[in-house]
């Protein structure tokens, strides 16, 4: 599996894009401002999009991409998310006020199809099995475990402490875990309230994870605090392989 990291920051600014991963050129996991890095040709290859939650940093690229490829696309794009997220997209984005309702445009062959998935369910997209993982965030949120014949990776979505996740990851033993550590230990309360991890929270969470050979990559870091977050993670967790994710990383599993 090839994972192109198009965005992995907790904010924007020069050199920073929000959550967007492109898998094997056709499957997007979240659609943040990282979509900007795709060429027209690349956008036209996207077939499926799985969305973790409706926060704007994870969806803003989707309506803009649809408008961009609208008169050149040759196949519909299938979007998968929790029911509350699909409802939010319909009510708050594709409502003719914020953006046109692409679920009925063009009239006879809409450019997107929206699909509701539940936590715990599995779907097959192209050659991949995708399991919808639980997440803890102030709005309904899912993570995803994505597996093909030879590799697997798990993405937590935005999530704070999430004890329901670890028995699943212990069972499936992903090759790579991309996990949200947005804040430093100094702002513990802010992290709890906003549903993100700190390095100390990560330490408590990883105490429940059995697979020390899994590569762990940190995402969604708050701009300006990236180095401090990584220093705190490495100090607290010297026995784990922990790296910071950067946009434009190309990960081959
Ligand atoms: Zn969020
Ligand atoms: Zn986010």
Short mmCIF file of C-alpha atoms and ligand atoms in Angstrom, two decimals:
data_model
loop_
_atom_site.label_atom_id
_atom_site.label_comp_id
_atom_site.label_asym_id
_atom_site.label_seq_id
_atom_site.Cartn_x
_atom_site.Cartn_y
_atom_site.Cartn_z
CA UNK A 1 0.00 0.00 0.00
CA UNK A 2 1.28 3.48 -0.87
CA UNK A 3 0.23 6.31 1.40
CA UNK A 4 0.82 9.86 0.20
CA UNK A 5 0.53 12.29 3.08
CA UNK A 6 -1.05 15.40 1.59
CA UNK A 7 -1.89 17.03 4.91
CA UNK A 8 -1.26 16.18 8.57
CA UNK A 9 -1.21 19.45 10.51
CA UNK A 10 -3.54 20.74 13.19
CA UNK A 11 -3.65 24.05 11.35
CA UNK A 12 -2.69 25.93 8.22
CA UNK A 13 0.03 28.33 7.18
CA UNK A 14 3.11 28.22 5.03
CA UNK A 15 4.03 24.57 4.50
CA UNK A 16 1.12 23.23 6.55
CA UNK A 17 -1.94 21.37 5.27
CA UNK A 18 -4.78 19.72 7.18
CA UNK A 19 -5.57 16.01 7.26
CA UNK A 20 -5.57 14.34 3.85
CA UNK A 21 -4.07 10.95 2.92
CA UNK A 22 -4.12 9.45 -0.57
CA UNK A 23 -3.85 5.65 -0.78
CA UNK A 24 -2.77 3.95 -3.99
CA UNK A 25 -3.86 6.99 -5.99
CA UNK A 26 -7.61 6.25 -5.76
CA UNK A 27 -8.70 6.31 -2.11
CA UNK A 28 -8.69 9.45 0.01
CA UNK A 29 -8.79 9.30 3.78
CA UNK A 30 -10.16 12.70 4.83
CA UNK A 31 -10.23 15.69 2.55
CA UNK A 32 -8.61 18.64 4.25
CA UNK A 33 -6.56 21.41 2.71
CA UNK A 34 -4.02 18.79 1.59
CA UNK A 35 -6.25 18.28 -1.46
CA UNK A 36 -4.52 21.38 -2.84
CA UNK A 37 -1.42 19.32 -3.54
CA UNK A 38 -3.23 17.13 -6.09
CA UNK A 39 -3.05 17.83 -9.79
CA UNK A 40 -6.21 17.74 -11.89
CA UNK A 41 -5.13 14.35 -13.23
CA UNK A 42 -4.73 13.00 -9.69
CA UNK A 43 -8.11 14.35 -8.59
CA UNK A 44 -9.78 12.64 -11.51
CA UNK A 45 -8.37 9.28 -10.38
CA UNK A 46 -9.99 9.47 -6.92
CA UNK A 47 -12.77 6.92 -6.63
CA UNK A 48 -13.55 6.72 -2.91
CA UNK A 49 -13.26 9.02 0.09
CA UNK A 50 -13.57 7.89 3.70
CA UNK A 51 -14.17 10.74 6.13
CA UNK A 52 -13.43 10.55 9.85
CA UNK A 53 -15.66 13.42 10.96
CA UNK A 54 -17.29 16.63 9.85
CA UNK A 55 -14.83 19.14 11.34
CA UNK A 56 -13.91 21.53 8.58
CA UNK A 57 -10.19 20.74 8.60
CA UNK A 58 -11.10 17.20 7.43
CA UNK A 59 -13.71 18.03 4.78
CA UNK A 60 -12.97 21.43 3.28
CA UNK A 61 -11.14 19.98 0.28
CA UNK A 62 -14.07 17.79 -0.78
CA UNK A 63 -16.54 20.43 -2.03
CA UNK A 64 -13.72 22.35 -3.66
CA UNK A 65 -12.40 19.23 -5.41
CA UNK A 66 -15.88 18.38 -6.73
CA UNK A 67 -16.28 21.83 -8.23
CA UNK A 68 -12.82 21.58 -9.76
CA UNK A 69 -13.36 18.26 -11.54
CA UNK A 70 -17.09 18.68 -12.18
CA UNK A 71 -17.05 18.90 -15.96
CA UNK A 72 -14.22 16.43 -16.48
CA UNK A 73 -15.06 13.55 -14.17
CA UNK A 74 -15.96 10.21 -15.73
CA UNK A 75 -17.08 8.28 -12.64
CA UNK A 76 -18.92 9.14 -9.43
CA UNK A 77 -16.94 9.54 -6.21
CA UNK A 78 -18.20 7.45 -3.31
CA UNK A 79 -17.99 9.12 0.09
CA UNK A 80 -18.21 7.00 3.26
CA UNK A 81 -18.71 8.33 6.79
CA UNK A 82 -20.75 7.90 9.96
CA UNK A 83 -24.46 8.77 9.51
CA UNK A 84 -24.13 12.00 11.53
CA UNK A 85 -21.24 13.08 9.29
CA UNK A 86 -23.18 12.38 6.10
CA UNK A 87 -26.11 14.35 7.55
CA UNK A 88 -23.78 17.25 8.38
CA UNK A 89 -22.36 17.29 4.85
CA UNK A 90 -25.84 17.40 3.39
CA UNK A 91 -27.26 19.98 5.80
CA UNK A 92 -24.29 22.30 6.18
CA UNK A 93 -22.14 21.99 3.04
CA UNK A 94 -24.14 20.65 0.07
CA UNK A 95 -27.16 22.84 0.81
CA UNK A 96 -27.03 25.37 -2.05
CA UNK A 97 -26.00 28.11 0.42
CA UNK A 98 -22.48 27.09 1.37
CA UNK A 99 -22.02 25.04 -1.81
CA UNK A 100 -24.14 23.41 -4.55
CA UNK A 101 -25.74 20.07 -3.74
CA UNK A 102 -23.46 17.77 -5.67
CA UNK A 103 -25.43 14.74 -4.53
CA UNK A 104 -27.88 15.58 -7.33
CA UNK A 105 -25.55 17.16 -9.88
CA UNK A 106 -25.38 16.46 -12.76
CA UNK A 107 -29.02 15.49 -12.67
CA UNK A 108 -28.79 12.01 -14.12
CA UNK A 109 -25.39 10.92 -12.84
CA UNK A 110 -24.40 12.78 -9.65
CA UNK A 111 -20.70 13.34 -9.07
CA UNK A 112 -20.87 12.02 -5.49
CA UNK A 113 -22.70 9.23 -3.75
CA UNK A 114 -22.88 9.46 0.03
CA UNK A 115 -22.77 6.22 2.05
CA UNK A 116 -23.43 5.80 5.76
CA UNK A 117 -21.16 3.44 7.70
CA UNK A 118 -21.32 2.43 11.35
CA UNK A 119 -18.57 2.00 13.91
CA UNK A 120 -17.56 -1.66 13.87
CA UNK A 121 -18.69 -2.24 10.29
CA UNK A 122 -16.44 -3.36 7.46
CA UNK A 123 -16.47 -2.35 3.85
CA UNK A 124 -14.50 -3.42 0.81
CA UNK A 125 -13.26 -0.68 -1.50
CA UNK A 126 -11.29 -1.79 -4.53
CA UNK A 127 -8.73 -4.25 -3.11
CA UNK A 128 -8.94 -2.98 0.44
CA UNK A 129 -10.82 -4.07 3.53
CA UNK A 130 -11.75 -1.14 5.71
CA UNK A 131 -12.90 -1.44 9.29
CA UNK A 132 -14.58 1.52 10.98
CA UNK A 133 -12.91 2.16 14.34
CA UNK A 134 -14.28 3.97 17.40
CA UNK A 135 -12.98 7.45 18.26
CA UNK A 136 -13.49 9.95 21.09
CA UNK A 137 -14.01 13.51 19.89
CA UNK A 138 -16.62 16.23 20.58
CA UNK A 139 -18.48 15.38 17.35
CA UNK A 140 -19.26 11.88 15.97
CA UNK A 141 -15.95 10.56 14.70
CA UNK A 142 -14.50 7.33 13.37
CA UNK A 143 -11.02 6.02 12.79
CA UNK A 144 -10.21 3.56 10.02
CA UNK A 145 -8.20 0.38 9.78
CA UNK A 146 -7.26 -0.21 6.16
CA UNK A 147 -5.92 -3.56 5.00
CA UNK A 148 -4.88 -5.04 1.69
CA UNK A 149 -3.31 -8.41 0.92
CA UNK A 150 0.10 -7.48 2.23
CA UNK A 151 -0.17 -4.53 4.60
CA UNK A 152 -2.36 -2.60 6.96
CA UNK A 153 -2.54 0.73 8.63
CA UNK A 154 -4.74 2.34 11.25
CA UNK A 155 -5.65 6.00 11.49
CA UNK A 156 -7.25 7.13 14.74
CA UNK A 157 -9.03 10.13 13.26
CA UNK A 158 -9.08 13.05 15.64
CA UNK A 159 -9.41 11.40 19.01
CA UNK A 160 -8.67 11.84 22.66
CA UNK A 161 -8.18 8.91 25.03
CA UNK A 162 -9.97 5.98 23.46
CA UNK A 163 -9.77 2.76 25.45
CA UNK A 164 -12.10 0.93 23.04
CA UNK A 165 -9.52 1.21 20.26
CA UNK A 166 -6.68 -0.84 21.72
CA UNK A 167 -8.27 -4.32 21.86
CA UNK A 168 -8.98 -3.91 18.13
CA UNK A 169 -5.46 -2.79 17.30
CA UNK A 170 -4.08 -5.61 19.44
CA UNK A 171 -6.15 -8.02 17.38
CA UNK A 172 -5.29 -6.63 13.93
CA UNK A 173 -1.66 -5.60 14.57
CA UNK A 174 -1.33 -2.89 11.91
CA UNK A 175 2.06 -2.22 10.27
CA UNK A 176 1.56 1.51 10.80
CA UNK A 177 -0.48 3.54 13.25
CA UNK A 178 -1.13 7.21 12.51
CA UNK A 179 -2.32 8.84 15.74
CA UNK A 180 -3.44 12.34 16.68
CA UNK A 181 -1.25 14.05 19.28
CA UNK A 182 -2.25 17.66 18.83
CA UNK A 183 -1.05 19.28 22.03
CA UNK A 184 1.86 19.47 24.46
CA UNK A 185 1.58 18.24 28.03
CA UNK A 186 1.32 21.85 29.22
CA UNK A 187 -2.25 22.18 27.92
CA UNK A 188 -3.75 18.95 29.25
CA UNK A 189 -7.18 20.48 29.92
CA UNK A 190 -7.43 22.00 26.44
CA UNK A 191 -6.54 18.61 24.93
CA UNK A 192 -9.22 16.84 26.97
CA UNK A 193 -11.89 19.40 26.15
CA UNK A 194 -11.13 19.35 22.43
CA UNK A 195 -10.77 15.57 22.13
CA UNK A 196 -7.10 15.27 21.23
CA UNK A 197 -4.09 13.58 22.87
CA UNK A 198 -1.01 14.97 24.58
CA UNK A 199 2.27 13.02 24.82
CA UNK A 200 1.32 11.89 28.36
CA UNK A 201 -2.10 10.74 27.15
CA UNK A 202 -0.36 8.85 24.34
CA UNK A 203 1.84 7.15 26.92
CA UNK A 204 -1.21 5.93 28.83
CA UNK A 205 -2.88 4.83 25.62
CA UNK A 206 0.13 2.91 24.30
CA UNK A 207 0.38 1.05 27.61
CA UNK A 208 -2.67 -0.82 26.26
CA UNK A 209 -1.03 -1.67 22.92
CA UNK A 210 0.89 -4.93 22.64
CA UNK A 211 2.70 -4.54 19.33
CA UNK A 212 5.94 -2.64 19.84
CA UNK A 213 7.02 -3.39 16.27
CA UNK A 214 4.22 -1.23 14.86
CA UNK A 215 5.53 2.01 13.41
CA UNK A 216 3.81 4.99 15.02
CA UNK A 217 3.49 8.33 13.29
CA UNK A 218 2.15 11.43 14.99
CA UNK A 219 -0.31 13.65 13.16
CA UNK A 220 -2.44 16.78 13.70
CA UNK A 221 0.28 18.61 15.66
CA UNK A 222 -0.56 22.17 16.66
CA UNK A 223 1.43 24.60 14.50
CA UNK A 224 4.37 26.06 16.41
CA UNK A 225 4.48 23.21 18.92
CA UNK A 226 5.59 20.36 16.65
CA UNK A 227 9.13 20.06 18.04
CA UNK A 228 7.99 20.20 21.67
CA UNK A 229 5.31 17.57 21.11
CA UNK A 230 7.82 15.23 19.46
CA UNK A 231 10.46 15.81 22.17
CA UNK A 232 7.89 14.99 24.86
CA UNK A 233 6.74 11.86 23.00
CA UNK A 234 10.28 10.55 22.53
CA UNK A 235 11.20 11.24 26.15
CA UNK A 236 8.14 9.45 27.51
CA UNK A 237 8.17 6.57 25.03
CA UNK A 238 11.79 5.64 24.23
CA UNK A 239 10.91 2.02 23.53
CA UNK A 240 8.51 2.83 20.64
CA UNK A 241 9.31 3.73 17.01
CA UNK A 242 7.68 7.16 16.94
CA UNK A 243 8.08 9.70 14.15
CA UNK A 244 6.36 12.87 13.12
CA UNK A 245 4.30 12.77 9.97
CA UNK A 246 5.05 15.46 7.38
CA UNK A 247 2.99 16.40 4.39
CA UNK A 248 4.45 15.07 1.14
CA UNK A 249 5.69 11.98 3.03
CA UNK A 250 5.34 8.92 0.83
CA UNK A 251 4.96 5.78 2.93
CA UNK A 252 5.21 2.37 1.33
CA UNK A 253 3.89 -0.55 3.36
ZN1 LIG B 1 -11.79 17.33 14.84
ZN1 LIG B 2 -8.89 17.92 12.95
#
